Every structure is written in C-alpha cells, then in structure tokens.
PDB file of C-alpha atoms in Angstrom:
ATOM      1  CA  MET A 260     156.741 103.670 -16.159  1.00  0.00           C
ATOM      2  CA  ALA A 261     160.048 105.367 -15.475  1.00  0.00           C
ATOM      3  CA  SER A 262     162.615 103.303 -13.615  1.00  0.00           C
ATOM      4  CA  LYS A 263     163.064 103.904  -9.889  1.00  0.00           C
ATOM      5  CA  VAL A 264     166.002 104.380  -7.568  1.00  0.00           C
ATOM      6  CA  PHE A 265     165.542 102.278  -4.447  1.00  0.00           C
ATOM      7  CA  PHE A 266     167.295 100.570  -1.594  1.00  0.00           C
ATOM      8  CA  SER A 267     166.378  97.395   0.255  1.00  0.00           C
ATOM      9  CA  VAL A 268     167.935  96.434   3.579  1.00  0.00           C
ATOM     10  CA  THR A 269     167.423  94.283   6.652  1.00  0.00           C
ATOM     11  CA  MET A 270     167.193  96.305   9.869  1.00  0.00           C
ATOM     12  CA  SER A 271     167.148  95.330  13.537  1.00  0.00           C
ATOM     13  CA  LEU A 272     164.281  96.472  15.743  1.00  0.00           C
ATOM     14  CA  ASP A 273     166.565  99.122  17.251  1.00  0.00           C
ATOM     15  CA  GLY A 274     167.468 100.569  13.870  1.00  0.00           C
ATOM     16  CA  PHE A 275     170.812  99.026  12.898  1.00  0.00           C
ATOM     17  CA  ILE A 276     171.687  97.503   9.516  1.00  0.00           C
ATOM     18  CA  ALA A 277     175.283  96.374  10.128  1.00  0.00           C
ATOM     19  CA  PRO A 278     177.939  96.102  12.821  1.00  0.00           C
ATOM     20  CA  GLU A 279     180.329  99.015  13.148  1.00  0.00           C
ATOM     21  CA  SER A 280     183.375  96.931  12.246  1.00  0.00           C
ATOM     22  CA  VAL A 281     183.748  95.298   8.842  1.00  0.00           C
ATOM     23  CA  GLU A 282     185.482  92.422  10.623  1.00  0.00           C
ATOM     24  CA  ASP A 283     182.188  91.624  12.391  1.00  0.00           C
ATOM     25  CA  LEU A 284     180.334  91.002   9.159  1.00  0.00           C
ATOM     26  CA  MET A 285     179.416  87.329   8.802  1.00  0.00           C
ATOM     27  CA  ARG A 286     179.710  86.819  12.563  1.00  0.00           C
ATOM     28  CA  GLN A 287     176.880  85.696  14.846  1.00  0.00           C
ATOM     29  CA  GLN A 288     175.100  89.024  15.375  1.00  0.00           C
ATOM     30  CA  TRP A 289     174.997  89.870  11.661  1.00  0.00           C
ATOM     31  CA  MET A 290     173.975  86.310  10.800  1.00  0.00           C
ATOM     32  CA  GLU A 291     171.050  86.589  13.225  1.00  0.00           C
ATOM     33  CA  LEU A 292     170.003  89.866  11.588  1.00  0.00           C
ATOM     34  CA  GLN A 293     170.002  88.250   8.157  1.00  0.00           C
ATOM     35  CA  GLN A 294     168.591  84.889   9.267  1.00  0.00           C
ATOM     36  CA  TRP A 295     165.446  85.317   7.197  1.00  0.00           C
ATOM     37  CA  VAL A 296     167.244  85.409   3.830  1.00  0.00           C
ATOM     38  CA  PHE A 297     169.712  82.520   4.047  1.00  0.00           C
ATOM     39  CA  PRO A 298     167.130  79.698   3.825  1.00  0.00           C
ATOM     40  CA  GLN A 299     165.355  81.179   0.782  1.00  0.00           C
ATOM     41  CA  ARG A 300     165.490  79.101  -2.360  1.00  0.00           C
ATOM     42  CA  PHE A 301     166.263  82.002  -4.694  1.00  0.00           C
ATOM     43  CA  PHE A 302     169.071  83.279  -2.459  1.00  0.00           C
ATOM     44  CA  ARG A 303     170.628  79.827  -2.235  1.00  0.00           C
ATOM     45  CA  GLU A 304     170.449  79.340  -6.000  1.00  0.00           C
ATOM     46  CA  ASN A 305     171.845  82.803  -6.760  1.00  0.00           C
ATOM     47  CA  LEU A 306     174.871  82.242  -4.517  1.00  0.00           C
ATOM     48  CA  LYS A 307     175.188  78.629  -5.632  1.00  0.00           C
ATOM     49  CA  LEU A 308     174.779  77.326  -2.083  1.00  0.00           C
ATOM     50  CA  GLY A 309     173.021  74.190  -3.221  1.00  0.00           C
ATOM     51  CA  GLU A 310     169.583  73.041  -4.244  1.00  0.00           C
ATOM     52  CA  GLY A 311     166.437  73.332  -2.163  1.00  0.00           C
ATOM     53  CA  GLY A 312     165.394  76.029   0.230  1.00  0.00           C
ATOM     54  CA  GLU A 313     162.238  77.719   1.398  1.00  0.00           C
ATOM     55  CA  GLU A 314     159.557  79.073  -0.916  1.00  0.00           C
ATOM     56  CA  GLY A 315     156.907  81.594   0.043  1.00  0.00           C
ATOM     57  CA  ARG A 316     156.559  85.359   0.327  1.00  0.00           C
ATOM     58  CA  ASP A 317     160.077  85.894   1.711  1.00  0.00           C
ATOM     59  CA  ASN A 318     161.526  83.995  -1.231  1.00  0.00           C
ATOM     60  CA  ASP A 319     159.317  85.940  -3.674  1.00  0.00           C
ATOM     61  CA  ILE A 320     160.563  89.258  -2.278  1.00  0.00           C
ATOM     62  CA  VAL A 321     164.210  88.211  -2.633  1.00  0.00           C
ATOM     63  CA  ARG A 322     163.559  87.175  -6.239  1.00  0.00           C
ATOM     64  CA  GLU A 323     161.497  90.284  -7.092  1.00  0.00           C
ATOM     65  CA  THR A 324     164.196  92.578  -5.704  1.00  0.00           C
ATOM     66  CA  PHE A 325     166.826  90.836  -7.811  1.00  0.00           C
ATOM     67  CA  GLU A 326     164.687  90.859 -10.975  1.00  0.00           C
ATOM     68  CA  ARG A 327     163.809  94.561 -10.795  1.00  0.00           C
ATOM     69  CA  THR A 328     167.461  95.600 -10.416  1.00  0.00           C
ATOM     70  CA  GLY A 329     169.229  96.559 -13.633  1.00  0.00           C
ATOM     71  CA  ALA A 330     172.292  98.099 -11.974  1.00  0.00           C
ATOM     72  CA  SER A 331     173.542  98.799  -8.466  1.00  0.00           C
ATOM     73  CA  VAL A 332     175.470 101.592  -6.757  1.00  0.00           C
ATOM     74  CA  MET A 333     177.566 101.094  -3.642  1.00  0.00           C
ATOM     75  CA  GLY A 334     180.153 102.874  -1.537  1.00  0.00           C
ATOM     76  CA  LYS A 335     183.804 101.955  -1.188  1.00  0.00           C
ATOM     77  CA  ARG A 336     183.386 100.505   2.324  1.00  0.00           C
ATOM     78  CA  MET A 337     180.803  97.993   1.129  1.00  0.00           C
ATOM     79  CA  PHE A 338     182.896  97.122  -1.916  1.00  0.00           C
ATOM     80  CA  ASP A 339     186.029  96.557   0.167  1.00  0.00           C
ATOM     81  CA  ALA A 340     184.148  94.195   2.484  1.00  0.00           C
ATOM     82  CA  GLY A 341     182.476  92.387  -0.393  1.00  0.00           C
ATOM     83  CA  GLU A 342     185.644  92.030  -2.435  1.00  0.00           C
ATOM     84  CA  ARG A 343     186.974  89.792   0.335  1.00  0.00           C
ATOM     85  CA  MET A 344     183.764  87.822   0.900  1.00  0.00           C
ATOM     86  CA  TRP A 345     181.856  87.525  -2.379  1.00  0.00           C
ATOM     87  CA  PRO A 346     182.340  84.322  -4.352  1.00  0.00           C
ATOM     88  CA  GLU A 347     184.110  84.435  -7.715  1.00  0.00           C
ATOM     89  CA  GLU A 348     180.690  84.725  -9.330  1.00  0.00           C
ATOM     90  CA  ALA A 349     179.562  87.862  -7.502  1.00  0.00           C
ATOM     91  CA  PRO A 350     175.851  87.854  -6.612  1.00  0.00           C
ATOM     92  CA  PHE A 351     174.764  90.955  -8.559  1.00  0.00           C
ATOM     93  CA  HIS A 352     174.831  89.731 -12.202  1.00  0.00           C
ATOM     94  CA  THR A 353     174.518  93.352 -13.380  1.00  0.00           C
ATOM     95  CA  PRO A 354     176.822  96.371 -13.626  1.00  0.00           C
ATOM     96  CA  VAL A 355     177.775  97.810 -10.218  1.00  0.00           C
ATOM     97  CA  PHE A 356     179.025 101.386  -9.820  1.00  0.00           C
ATOM     98  CA  VAL A 357     181.318 101.994  -6.840  1.00  0.00           C
ATOM     99  CA  VAL A 358     181.521 105.563  -5.506  1.00  0.00           C
ATOM    100  CA  THR A 359     185.175 106.001  -4.587  1.00  0.00           C
ATOM    101  CA  HIS A 360     188.259 108.195  -4.845  1.00  0.00           C
ATOM    102  CA  GLU A 361     190.265 105.189  -5.991  1.00  0.00           C
ATOM    103  CA  LYS A 362     191.117 105.119  -9.696  1.00  0.00           C
ATOM    104  CA  ARG A 363     190.777 101.592 -10.989  1.00  0.00           C
ATOM    105  CA  ASP A 364     189.886  99.835 -14.212  1.00  0.00           C
ATOM    106  CA  PRO A 365     186.536  98.005 -14.367  1.00  0.00           C
ATOM    107  CA  TRP A 366     186.637  94.664 -12.588  1.00  0.00           C
ATOM    108  CA  GLU A 367     184.730  91.980 -14.451  1.00  0.00           C
ATOM    109  CA  ARG A 368     183.553  88.888 -12.612  1.00  0.00           C
ATOM    110  CA  ALA A 369     181.973  85.665 -13.770  1.00  0.00           C
ATOM    111  CA  GLY A 370     178.202  85.660 -14.146  1.00  0.00           C
ATOM    112  CA  GLY A 371     177.700  89.138 -15.580  1.00  0.00           C
ATOM    113  CA  THR A 372     178.848  91.399 -12.734  1.00  0.00           C
ATOM    114  CA  THR A 373     181.244  94.200 -13.656  1.00  0.00           C
ATOM    115  CA  PHE A 374     182.333  96.740 -11.047  1.00  0.00           C
ATOM    116  CA  HIS A 375     182.915 100.259 -12.363  1.00  0.00           C
ATOM    117  CA  PHE A 376     184.741 102.777 -10.172  1.00  0.00           C
ATOM    118  CA  VAL A 377     183.314 106.309 -10.241  1.00  0.00           C
ATOM    119  CA  ASN A 378     185.508 109.133  -8.943  1.00  0.00           C
ATOM    120  CA  ASP A 379     183.277 112.193  -9.319  1.00  0.00           C
ATOM    121  CA  GLY A 380     180.386 111.790  -6.955  1.00  0.00           C
ATOM    122  CA  ILE A 381     177.085 110.090  -6.288  1.00  0.00           C
ATOM    123  CA  GLU A 382     175.131 111.810  -9.062  1.00  0.00           C
ATOM    124  CA  THR A 383     177.588 110.703 -11.748  1.00  0.00           C
ATOM    125  CA  ALA A 384     177.471 107.157 -10.402  1.00  0.00           C
ATOM    126  CA  LEU A 385     173.663 107.243 -10.499  1.00  0.00           C
ATOM    127  CA  ASP A 386     173.608 108.633 -14.044  1.00  0.00           C
ATOM    128  CA  GLN A 387     175.848 105.809 -15.215  1.00  0.00           C
ATOM    129  CA  ALA A 388     173.776 103.241 -13.339  1.00  0.00           C
ATOM    130  CA  ARG A 389     170.522 104.546 -14.868  1.00  0.00           C
ATOM    131  CA  GLU A 390     171.982 104.244 -18.334  1.00  0.00           C
ATOM    132  CA  ALA A 391     173.201 100.716 -17.657  1.00  0.00           C
ATOM    133  CA  ALA A 392     169.902  99.638 -16.061  1.00  0.00           C
ATOM    134  CA  GLY A 393     167.766 100.537 -19.070  1.00  0.00           C
ATOM    135  CA  ASP A 394     164.097 100.084 -18.148  1.00  0.00           C
ATOM    136  CA  ARG A 395     164.896  98.293 -14.888  1.00  0.00           C
ATOM    137  CA  ASP A 396     165.489  99.965 -11.515  1.00  0.00           C
ATOM    138  CA  VAL A 397     168.707 101.115  -9.852  1.00  0.00           C
ATOM    139  CA  ARG A 398     169.443  99.747  -6.399  1.00  0.00           C
ATOM    140  CA  ILE A 399     171.535 101.687  -3.902  1.00  0.00           C
ATOM    141  CA  ALA A 400     173.143  98.600  -2.408  1.00  0.00           C
ATOM    142  CA  GLY A 401     174.906 100.245   0.553  1.00  0.00           C
ATOM    143  CA  GLY A 402     176.491 100.705   2.878  1.00  0.00           C
ATOM    144  CA  GLY A 403     174.620 102.896   5.288  1.00  0.00           C
ATOM    145  CA  ALA A 404     176.552 106.104   4.604  1.00  0.00           C
ATOM    146  CA  THR A 405     176.023 105.792   0.853  1.00  0.00           C
ATOM    147  CA  ILE A 406     172.304 105.103   1.263  1.00  0.00           C
ATOM    148  CA  LEU A 407     171.995 108.139   3.532  1.00  0.00           C
ATOM    149  CA  GLU A 408     173.840 110.377   1.086  1.00  0.00           C
ATOM    150  CA  TYR A 409     171.457 109.448  -1.731  1.00  0.00           C
ATOM    151  CA  LEU A 410     168.410 109.791   0.534  1.00  0.00           C
ATOM    152  CA  ASN A 411     169.422 113.243   1.800  1.00  0.00           C
ATOM    153  CA  SER A 412     170.128 114.360  -1.776  1.00  0.00           C
ATOM    154  CA  GLY A 413     166.566 113.567  -2.848  1.00  0.00           C
ATOM    155  CA  LEU A 414     167.684 110.840  -5.241  1.00  0.00           C
ATOM    156  CA  VAL A 415     165.789 107.874  -3.746  1.00  0.00           C
ATOM    157  CA  ASP A 416     162.251 107.095  -4.952  1.00  0.00           C
ATOM    158  CA  GLU A 417     161.436 104.123  -2.744  1.00  0.00           C
ATOM    159  CA  PHE A 418     162.889 101.844  -0.110  1.00  0.00           C
ATOM    160  CA  SER A 419     162.101  98.566   1.599  1.00  0.00           C
ATOM    161  CA  ILE A 420     163.077  97.371   5.057  1.00  0.00           C
ATOM    162  CA  ALA A 421     162.967  93.785   6.247  1.00  0.00           C
ATOM    163  CA  LEU A 422     162.445  94.413   9.959  1.00  0.00           C
ATOM    164  CA  SER A 423     164.179  91.580  11.767  1.00  0.00           C
ATOM    165  CA  PRO A 424     163.241  90.564  15.341  1.00  0.00           C
ATOM    166  CA  VAL A 425     166.725  91.074  16.767  1.00  0.00           C
ATOM    167  CA  LEU A 426     168.391  93.831  18.811  1.00  0.00           C
ATOM    168  CA  PHE A 427     171.878  95.075  17.941  1.00  0.00           C
ATOM    169  CA  GLY A 428     172.554  97.676  20.607  1.00  0.00           C
ATOM    170  CA  ALA A 429     175.310  99.308  18.541  1.00  0.00           C
ATOM    171  CA  GLY A 430     176.519  99.494  14.972  1.00  0.00           C
ATOM    172  CA  ILE A 431     175.525 101.395  11.844  1.00  0.00           C
ATOM    173  CA  ARG A 432     172.075 102.964  12.072  1.00  0.00           C
ATOM    174  CA  LEU A 433     170.134 103.292   8.834  1.00  0.00           C
ATOM    175  CA  PHE A 434     168.784 106.778   9.529  1.00  0.00           C
ATOM    176  CA  ASP A 435     171.588 108.234  11.658  1.00  0.00           C
ATOM    177  CA  GLY A 436     172.083 111.685  10.109  1.00  0.00           C
ATOM    178  CA  VAL A 437     168.982 111.751   7.905  1.00  0.00           C
ATOM    179  CA  ASP A 438     167.802 115.248   6.956  1.00  0.00           C
ATOM    180  CA  ALA A 439     164.230 114.881   8.201  1.00  0.00           C
ATOM    181  CA  SER A 440     163.426 118.422   7.031  1.00  0.00           C
ATOM    182  CA  ARG A 441     163.806 117.282   3.417  1.00  0.00           C
ATOM    183  CA  VAL A 442     162.474 113.719   3.443  1.00  0.00           C
ATOM    184  CA  ALA A 443     158.789 112.742   3.643  1.00  0.00           C
ATOM    185  CA  LEU A 444     157.594 109.130   3.527  1.00  0.00           C
ATOM    186  CA  GLU A 445     154.437 107.417   2.328  1.00  0.00           C
ATOM    187  CA  GLN A 446     153.831 103.837   3.389  1.00  0.00           C
ATOM    188  CA  VAL A 447     153.210 101.692   0.324  1.00  0.00           C
ATOM    189  CA  ARG A 448     153.095  98.193   1.757  1.00  0.00           C
ATOM    190  CA  SER A 449     153.451  96.187   4.951  1.00  0.00           C
ATOM    191  CA  GLU A 450     153.803  92.413   4.751  1.00  0.00           C
ATOM    192  CA  PRO A 451     154.493  90.219   7.767  1.00  0.00           C
ATOM    193  CA  SER A 452     156.114  86.843   7.311  1.00  0.00           C
ATOM    194  CA  PRO A 453     157.054  84.196   9.879  1.00  0.00           C
ATOM    195  CA  ARG A 454     160.629  85.588   9.980  1.00  0.00           C
ATOM    196  CA  VAL A 455     160.463  89.377   9.363  1.00  0.00           C
ATOM    197  CA  THR A 456     158.101  92.234   8.532  1.00  0.00           C
ATOM    198  CA  HIS A 457     158.578  93.772   5.085  1.00  0.00           C
ATOM    199  CA  LEU A 458     157.924  97.526   4.972  1.00  0.00           C
ATOM    200  CA  THR A 459     157.962  99.585   1.771  1.00  0.00           C
ATOM    201  CA  TYR A 460     157.881 103.381   1.572  1.00  0.00           C
ATOM    202  CA  ALA A 461     157.733 105.904  -1.235  1.00  0.00           C
ATOM    203  CA  VAL A 462     159.999 108.920  -0.703  1.00  0.00           C
ATOM    204  CA  HIS A 463     158.809 112.461  -1.408  1.00  0.00           C
ATOM    205  CA  PRO A 464     160.413 115.857  -0.911  1.00  0.00           C
ATOM    206  CA  ARG A 465     159.122 117.637   2.208  1.00  0.00           C
TER     207      ARG A 465
END
C-alpha cells in the first residue's frame, strides 16, 4: 500500500491542542492535557525517562504511531519550542522537515534525528519527507497552523485524535480556520481507554 500522510494529536474536550503561548507549554494545563501519554512504557523508553511504565492499548498506540512514521514535517513555531525543550537525543529518530523562511544548514542530533529546513512551502517539505520516509508514513507533527495548512490543501490522508477529558477554555484550536467546504471525514476507528478516547478519521475531498 502507498504510504500515508497523517497527523496525531491530543485534544481537549473543547477543541484545543495547545496553549496560546509557547511559554505555557510544559505547564500544568498542558501537562493535564497530555497526562495519558507520560506514563506509557514506550514513551518513557523513547525519551529515556527510565524503565517501567504502563502497558496496554494506550502504550500500543504510542508505539504504533512511532513505528509507522518514516519522516515528520513541522512548522517553525513548533521547532522553536522544541529546540529549547527536546533532549539532546530528540524523540523523532527520523528526518524532520521544518517549514520555515529561515535559511539554515541541517541540524543533526543524536539518535537518528536530523532537522532539515525547507524554505519553499509545504508541498516541497512534504515531497522531501515522502522521499525520506520510503515505504513508511509521513507525520505532520504540528503545530496547529501547519496541520491546518496541510489539511486545507488536501494533503492529509488520515488523522487521529486522543480526546482528553480536560477543558482548556482558550488556546490553539485544532480546527480553527478549517475549510469545511473542501474536507470530508470518514470515521475509521474509535477506541476508549481509561485515560482518553482515540478517534481515527480518513480524510476525503468534499
């Protein structure tokens, strides 16, 4: 089968995926949103947070998402935040293509992650990511504006939401600005777990 372009995010019940301010990442509200992923064994091992952790369907989904991803694409805002917070061994372990106006040489990190900076648009970044991914999938890692740009351009095949039982009230909405006249969804899967509900949709042109 041909590889897919997908995104996978955690979303609050009121539709937010991140606080408005980068400075609020890793603070209490965002930590509550992401509370389902931190205890998972695969997540802990991937970020070298120590041995142990939970196993079960949540852990399987974290691992499956990682294993299907051959390359990632992200926007400059997400990269800038991550550059300050990711460990020396960045958690991707694949090529990552950053959509930006900044001209910069590739940034190679320990563990197999190399960030490539693409200056001529989302389609060029995706083309490069597809080539790098081979027969694996390409993940649009974020942030919200970058995901929306790919979705509105008809370049996303599938997405998954971990619906977290928290309310944000304000922040970055996943679908704020979506072109609903162009995007049709087909529910593929719904899986509840003790912590979140995992929803997966195929994307079709309307």
